[in-house]
GROMACS .gro file of C-alpha atoms in nm:
model
   68
    1MET     CA    1   9.623   8.968   9.732
    2GLN     CA    2   9.405   9.008   9.423
    3LYS     CA    3   9.418   9.335   9.228
    4LEU     CA    4   9.092   9.492   9.111
    5TYR     CA    5   9.066   9.713   8.802
    6ASP     CA    6   8.792   9.929   8.654
    7TYR     CA    7   8.678   9.907   8.291
    8ASN     CA    8   8.969  10.134   8.185
    9MET     CA    9   9.217   9.896   8.350
   10LYS     CA   10   9.291  10.148   8.624
   11LEU     CA   11   9.383   9.985   8.955
   12VAL     CA   12   9.104  10.065   9.203
   13GLY     CA   13   9.170   9.824   9.490
   14TYR     CA   14   9.262   9.487   9.631
   15LEU     CA   15   9.095   9.182   9.782
   16SER     CA   16   9.268   8.978  10.050
   17GLU     CA   17   9.153   8.658  10.222
   18SER     CA   18   9.264   8.579  10.576
   19GLU     CA   19   9.333   8.233  10.716
   20THR     CA   20   8.993   8.244  10.887
   21GLY     CA   21   8.817   8.299  10.553
   22ARG     CA   22   8.734   8.667  10.602
   23ILE     CA   23   8.777   8.866  10.279
   24SER     CA   24   8.888   9.228  10.307
   25VAL     CA   25   8.866   9.498  10.041
   26TYR     CA   26   9.119   9.782  10.020
   27ASN     CA   27   9.131  10.090   9.802
   28SER     CA   28   9.432  10.157   9.580
   29ASP     CA   29   9.607  10.328   9.875
   30TYR     CA   30   9.574  10.008  10.086
   31GLN     CA   31   9.310  10.159  10.317
   32VAL     CA   32   9.061   9.898  10.434
   33LEU     CA   33   8.704   9.966  10.321
   34GLY     CA   34   8.512   9.660  10.433
   35TYR     CA   35   8.490   9.291  10.510
   36TYR     CA   36   8.296   8.987  10.390
   37TYR     CA   37   8.242   8.684  10.614
   38PRO     CA   38   8.151   8.379  10.399
   39VAL     CA   39   8.037   8.174  10.701
   40SER     CA   40   7.760   8.424  10.781
   41ASN     CA   41   7.730   8.549  10.419
   42LYS     CA   42   7.738   8.913  10.540
   43THR     CA   43   7.933   9.224  10.438
   44TYR     CA   44   8.045   9.491  10.685
   45ASP     CA   45   8.209   9.831  10.638
   46LYS     CA   46   8.544   9.924  10.797
   47ASP     CA   47   8.364  10.017  11.122
   48MET     CA   48   8.189   9.676  11.131
   49LYS     CA   49   7.850   9.824  11.041
   50LEU     CA   50   7.640   9.565  10.859
   51ILE     CA   51   7.600   9.653  10.491
   52GLY     CA   52   7.397   9.353  10.376
   53LYS     CA   53   7.380   8.986  10.291
   54GLY     CA   54   7.614   8.840  10.032
   55ASN     CA   55   7.953   8.955   9.909
   56LEU     CA   56   7.909   9.328   9.841
   57LEU     CA   57   8.275   9.426   9.861
   58THR     CA   58   8.314   9.564   9.508
   59GLY     CA   59   8.042   9.816   9.590
   60PHE     CA   60   8.290   9.991   9.818
   61LEU     CA   61   8.502  10.060   9.509
   62GLY     CA   62   8.213  10.173   9.292
   63LEU     CA   63   8.247   9.873   9.063
   64ASP     CA   64   7.932   9.740   8.903
   65THR     CA   65   7.944   9.360   8.897
   66LYS     CA   66   7.623   9.323   8.694
   67THR     CA   67   7.645   9.234   8.328
   68PRO     CA   68   7.455   9.452   8.081
   0.00000   0.00000   0.00000
């Protein structure tokens, strides 16, 4: 399980990859927020509602992955 931190080094969540390749994102309380399926290149929320194409998991944690 990979820990995710914000810019202040506060723990905000975790990423976990299953044996099937699915990547799950959890908040800091270990509650699942969403899933990314690399085979289909799609991200879903915890209720399996399609969010979009690509790995958008850090968006569930409010982390901006763009560089300034």
